[in-house]
mmCIF file of C-alpha atoms in Angstrom:
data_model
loop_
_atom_site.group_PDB
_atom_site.id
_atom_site.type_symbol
_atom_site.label_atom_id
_atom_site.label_comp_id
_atom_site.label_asym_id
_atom_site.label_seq_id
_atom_site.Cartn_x
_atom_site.Cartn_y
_atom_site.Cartn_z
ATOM 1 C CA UNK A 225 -41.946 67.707 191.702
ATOM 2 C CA UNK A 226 -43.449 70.645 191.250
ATOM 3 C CA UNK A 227 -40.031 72.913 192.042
ATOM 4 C CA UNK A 228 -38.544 71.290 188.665
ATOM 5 C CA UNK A 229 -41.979 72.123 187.066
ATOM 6 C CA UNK A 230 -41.247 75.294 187.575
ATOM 7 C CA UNK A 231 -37.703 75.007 186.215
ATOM 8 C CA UNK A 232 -38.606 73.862 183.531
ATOM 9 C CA UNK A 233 -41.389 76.344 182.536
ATOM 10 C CA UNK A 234 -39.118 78.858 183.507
ATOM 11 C CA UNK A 235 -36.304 78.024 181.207
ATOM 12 C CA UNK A 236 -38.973 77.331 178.492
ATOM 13 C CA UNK A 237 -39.831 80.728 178.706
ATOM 14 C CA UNK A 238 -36.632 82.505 178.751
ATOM 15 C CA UNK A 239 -34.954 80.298 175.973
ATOM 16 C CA UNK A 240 -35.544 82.242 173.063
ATOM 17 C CA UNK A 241 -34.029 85.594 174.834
ATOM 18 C CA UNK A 242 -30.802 83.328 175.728
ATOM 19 C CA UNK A 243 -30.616 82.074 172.144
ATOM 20 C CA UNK A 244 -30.798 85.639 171.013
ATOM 21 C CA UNK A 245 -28.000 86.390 173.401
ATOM 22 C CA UNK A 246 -25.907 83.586 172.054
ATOM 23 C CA UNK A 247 -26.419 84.377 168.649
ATOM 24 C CA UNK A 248 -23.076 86.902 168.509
ATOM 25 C CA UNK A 249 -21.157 83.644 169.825
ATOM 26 C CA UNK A 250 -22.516 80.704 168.103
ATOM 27 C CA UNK A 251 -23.243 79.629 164.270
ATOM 28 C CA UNK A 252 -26.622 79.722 163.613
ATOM 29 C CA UNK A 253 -26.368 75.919 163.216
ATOM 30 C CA UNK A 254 -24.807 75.676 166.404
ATOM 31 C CA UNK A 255 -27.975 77.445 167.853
ATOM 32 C CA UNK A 256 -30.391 75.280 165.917
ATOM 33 C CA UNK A 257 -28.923 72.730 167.128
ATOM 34 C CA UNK A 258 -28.959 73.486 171.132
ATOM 35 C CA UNK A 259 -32.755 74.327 170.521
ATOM 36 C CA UNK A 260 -33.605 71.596 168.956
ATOM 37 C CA UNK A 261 -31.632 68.876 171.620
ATOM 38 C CA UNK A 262 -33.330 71.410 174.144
ATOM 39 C CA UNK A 263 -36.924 71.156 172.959
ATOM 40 C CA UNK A 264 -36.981 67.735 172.372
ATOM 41 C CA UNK A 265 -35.331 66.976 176.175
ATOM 42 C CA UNK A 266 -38.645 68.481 177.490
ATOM 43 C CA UNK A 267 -40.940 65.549 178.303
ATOM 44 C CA UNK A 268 -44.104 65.986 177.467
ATOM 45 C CA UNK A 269 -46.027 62.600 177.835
ATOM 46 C CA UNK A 270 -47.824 62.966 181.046
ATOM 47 C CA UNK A 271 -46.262 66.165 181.745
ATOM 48 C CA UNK A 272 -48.210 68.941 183.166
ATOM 49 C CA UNK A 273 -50.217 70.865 180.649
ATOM 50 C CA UNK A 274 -48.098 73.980 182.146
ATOM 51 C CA UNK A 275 -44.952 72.431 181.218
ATOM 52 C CA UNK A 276 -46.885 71.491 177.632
ATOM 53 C CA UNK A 277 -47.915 75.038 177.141
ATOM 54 C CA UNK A 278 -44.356 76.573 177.914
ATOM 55 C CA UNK A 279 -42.991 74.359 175.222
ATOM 56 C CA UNK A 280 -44.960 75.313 172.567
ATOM 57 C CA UNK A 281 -44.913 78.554 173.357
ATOM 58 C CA UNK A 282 -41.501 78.493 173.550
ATOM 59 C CA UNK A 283 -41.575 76.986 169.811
ATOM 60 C CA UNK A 284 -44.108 79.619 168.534
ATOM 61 C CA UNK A 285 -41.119 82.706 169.739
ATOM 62 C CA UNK A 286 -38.176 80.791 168.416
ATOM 63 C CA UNK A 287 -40.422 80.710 165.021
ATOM 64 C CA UNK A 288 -41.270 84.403 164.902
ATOM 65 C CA UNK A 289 -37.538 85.130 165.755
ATOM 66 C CA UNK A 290 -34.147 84.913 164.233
ATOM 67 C CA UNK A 291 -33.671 81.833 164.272
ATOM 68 C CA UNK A 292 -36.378 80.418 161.984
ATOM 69 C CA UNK A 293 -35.472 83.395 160.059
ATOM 70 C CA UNK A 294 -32.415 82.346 158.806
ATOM 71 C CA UNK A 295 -32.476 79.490 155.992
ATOM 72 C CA UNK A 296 -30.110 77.274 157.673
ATOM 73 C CA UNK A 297 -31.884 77.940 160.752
ATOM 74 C CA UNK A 298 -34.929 76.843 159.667
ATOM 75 C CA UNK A 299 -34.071 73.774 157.996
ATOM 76 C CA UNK A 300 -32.370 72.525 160.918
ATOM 77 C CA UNK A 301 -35.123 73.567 163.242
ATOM 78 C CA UNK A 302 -37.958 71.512 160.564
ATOM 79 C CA UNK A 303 -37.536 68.097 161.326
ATOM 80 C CA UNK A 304 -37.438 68.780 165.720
ATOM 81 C CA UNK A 305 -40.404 71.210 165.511
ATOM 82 C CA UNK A 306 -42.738 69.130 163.189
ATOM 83 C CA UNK A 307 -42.070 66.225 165.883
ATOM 84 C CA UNK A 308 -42.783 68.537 168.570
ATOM 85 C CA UNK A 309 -46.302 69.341 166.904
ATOM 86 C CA UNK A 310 -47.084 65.518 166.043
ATOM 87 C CA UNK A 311 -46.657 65.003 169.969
ATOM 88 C CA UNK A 312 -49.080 67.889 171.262
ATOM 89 C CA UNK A 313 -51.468 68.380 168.581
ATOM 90 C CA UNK A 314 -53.128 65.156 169.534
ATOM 91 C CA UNK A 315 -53.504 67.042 173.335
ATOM 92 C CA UNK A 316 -56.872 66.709 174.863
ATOM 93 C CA UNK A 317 -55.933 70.051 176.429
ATOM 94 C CA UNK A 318 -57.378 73.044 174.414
ATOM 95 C CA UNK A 319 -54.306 75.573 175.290
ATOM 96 C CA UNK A 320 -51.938 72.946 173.727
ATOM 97 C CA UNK A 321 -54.455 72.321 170.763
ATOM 98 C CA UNK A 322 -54.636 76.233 170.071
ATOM 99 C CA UNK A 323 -50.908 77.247 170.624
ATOM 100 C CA UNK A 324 -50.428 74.175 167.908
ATOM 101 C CA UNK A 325 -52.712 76.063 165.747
ATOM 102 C CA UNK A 326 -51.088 78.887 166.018
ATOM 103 C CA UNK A 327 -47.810 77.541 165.192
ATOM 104 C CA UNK A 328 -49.066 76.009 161.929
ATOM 105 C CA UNK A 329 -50.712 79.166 161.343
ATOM 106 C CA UNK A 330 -47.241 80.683 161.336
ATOM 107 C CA UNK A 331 -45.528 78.343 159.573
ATOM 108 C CA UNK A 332 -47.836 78.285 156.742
ATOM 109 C CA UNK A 333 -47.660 82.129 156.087
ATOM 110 C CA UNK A 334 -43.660 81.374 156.227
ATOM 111 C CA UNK A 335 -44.153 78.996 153.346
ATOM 112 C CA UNK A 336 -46.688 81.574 151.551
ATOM 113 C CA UNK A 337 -44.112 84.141 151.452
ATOM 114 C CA UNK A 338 -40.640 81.530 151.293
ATOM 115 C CA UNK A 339 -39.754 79.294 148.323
ATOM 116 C CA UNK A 340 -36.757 78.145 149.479
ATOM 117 C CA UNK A 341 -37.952 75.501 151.782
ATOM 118 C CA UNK A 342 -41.243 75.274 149.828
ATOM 119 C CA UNK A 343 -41.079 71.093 149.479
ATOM 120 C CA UNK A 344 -39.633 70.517 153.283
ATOM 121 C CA UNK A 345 -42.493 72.405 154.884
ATOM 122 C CA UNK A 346 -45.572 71.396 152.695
ATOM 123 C CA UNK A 347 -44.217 68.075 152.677
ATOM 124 C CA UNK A 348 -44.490 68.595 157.135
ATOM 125 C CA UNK A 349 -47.192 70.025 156.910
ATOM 126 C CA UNK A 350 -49.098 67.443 154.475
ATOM 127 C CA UNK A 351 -48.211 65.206 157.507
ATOM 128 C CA UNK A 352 -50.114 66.619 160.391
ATOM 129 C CA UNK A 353 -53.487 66.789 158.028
ATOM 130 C CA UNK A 354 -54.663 64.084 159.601
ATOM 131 C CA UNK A 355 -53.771 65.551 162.985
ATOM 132 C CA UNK A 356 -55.275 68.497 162.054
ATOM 133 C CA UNK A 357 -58.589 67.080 160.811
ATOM 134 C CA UNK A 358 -59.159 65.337 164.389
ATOM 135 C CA UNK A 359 -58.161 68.186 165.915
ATOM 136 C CA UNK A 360 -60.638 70.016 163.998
ATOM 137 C CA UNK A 361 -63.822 67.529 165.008
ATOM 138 C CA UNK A 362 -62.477 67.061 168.773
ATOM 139 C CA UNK A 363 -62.566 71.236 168.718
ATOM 140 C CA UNK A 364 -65.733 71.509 167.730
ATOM 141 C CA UNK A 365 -67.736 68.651 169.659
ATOM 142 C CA UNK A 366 -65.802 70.085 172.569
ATOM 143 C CA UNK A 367 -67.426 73.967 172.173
ATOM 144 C CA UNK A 368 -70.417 72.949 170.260
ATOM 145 C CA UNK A 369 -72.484 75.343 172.438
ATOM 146 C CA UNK A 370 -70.154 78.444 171.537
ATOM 147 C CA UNK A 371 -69.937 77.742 167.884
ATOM 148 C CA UNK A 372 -74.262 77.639 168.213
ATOM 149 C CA UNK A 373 -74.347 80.970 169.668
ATOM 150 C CA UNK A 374 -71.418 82.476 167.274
ATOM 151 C CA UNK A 375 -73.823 81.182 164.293
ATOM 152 C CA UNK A 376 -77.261 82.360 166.001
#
């Protein structure tokens, strides 16, 4: 129903503030782990691509926040957000392709500049080459007439 749609999108988008809030009464762990049971409840097989899009951008803040800052944050929140990619980055929609871009953007400049979780997120990220590489081709037959007049 559209109604829960919008419940949903709506706490997609407001999760990352209420984790922040929650953070002077829970572990980090304990936070880690209600995002990651949260994220994965969202369904996203024939969902709408709104609902898609909330998710992952709901991913992308908790990455750039405190959460994913913390080391035992961020090795709890690996294994949940690398399965949320593998789910979306095979999207035919473009906004879910480009927001999963964006999140491997930022979790590869987290590895340039982290050792500490060096093997666990090269080893994650070694996965979703494939991914990637399709994702790559599909991008480019789709704007093949934008990509001619960026090169002309």
């Amino acid at each position: 129903s559209p109604v829960l749609i919008g419940a949903h999108v709506i706490a997609l988008q407001n999760f990352p503030f209420v984790l922040e809030e929650l953070k002077n009464v829970f572990s980090i762990k304990e936070l880690a782990n209600y995002f990651c049971n949260f994220i994965e409840s969202v369904y996203t097989e024939g969902a709408k691509v709104k609902l898609n899009i909330a998710k992952l951008k709901s991913v992308g803040c908790v990455i750039d926040g405190f959460l994913f800052e913390a080391g035992s944050g961020r090795k709890a929140i690996i294994p949940s957000l690398f399965k949320v990619l593998k789910a979306h980055i095979t999207s035919d929609n473009n906004g879910e392709l480009v927001i999963c871009l964006e999140i491997i953007v930022k979790i590869l400049d987290i590895l340039e500049n982290s050792s500490i979780e060096m093997p666990i997120l090269l080893t994650n990220c070694i996965t979703l080459l494939p991914e990637m590489s399709r994702l790559g081709e599909k991008l480019i037959e789709n704007d093949k007439e934008s990509l001619l007049s960026i090169t002309a």
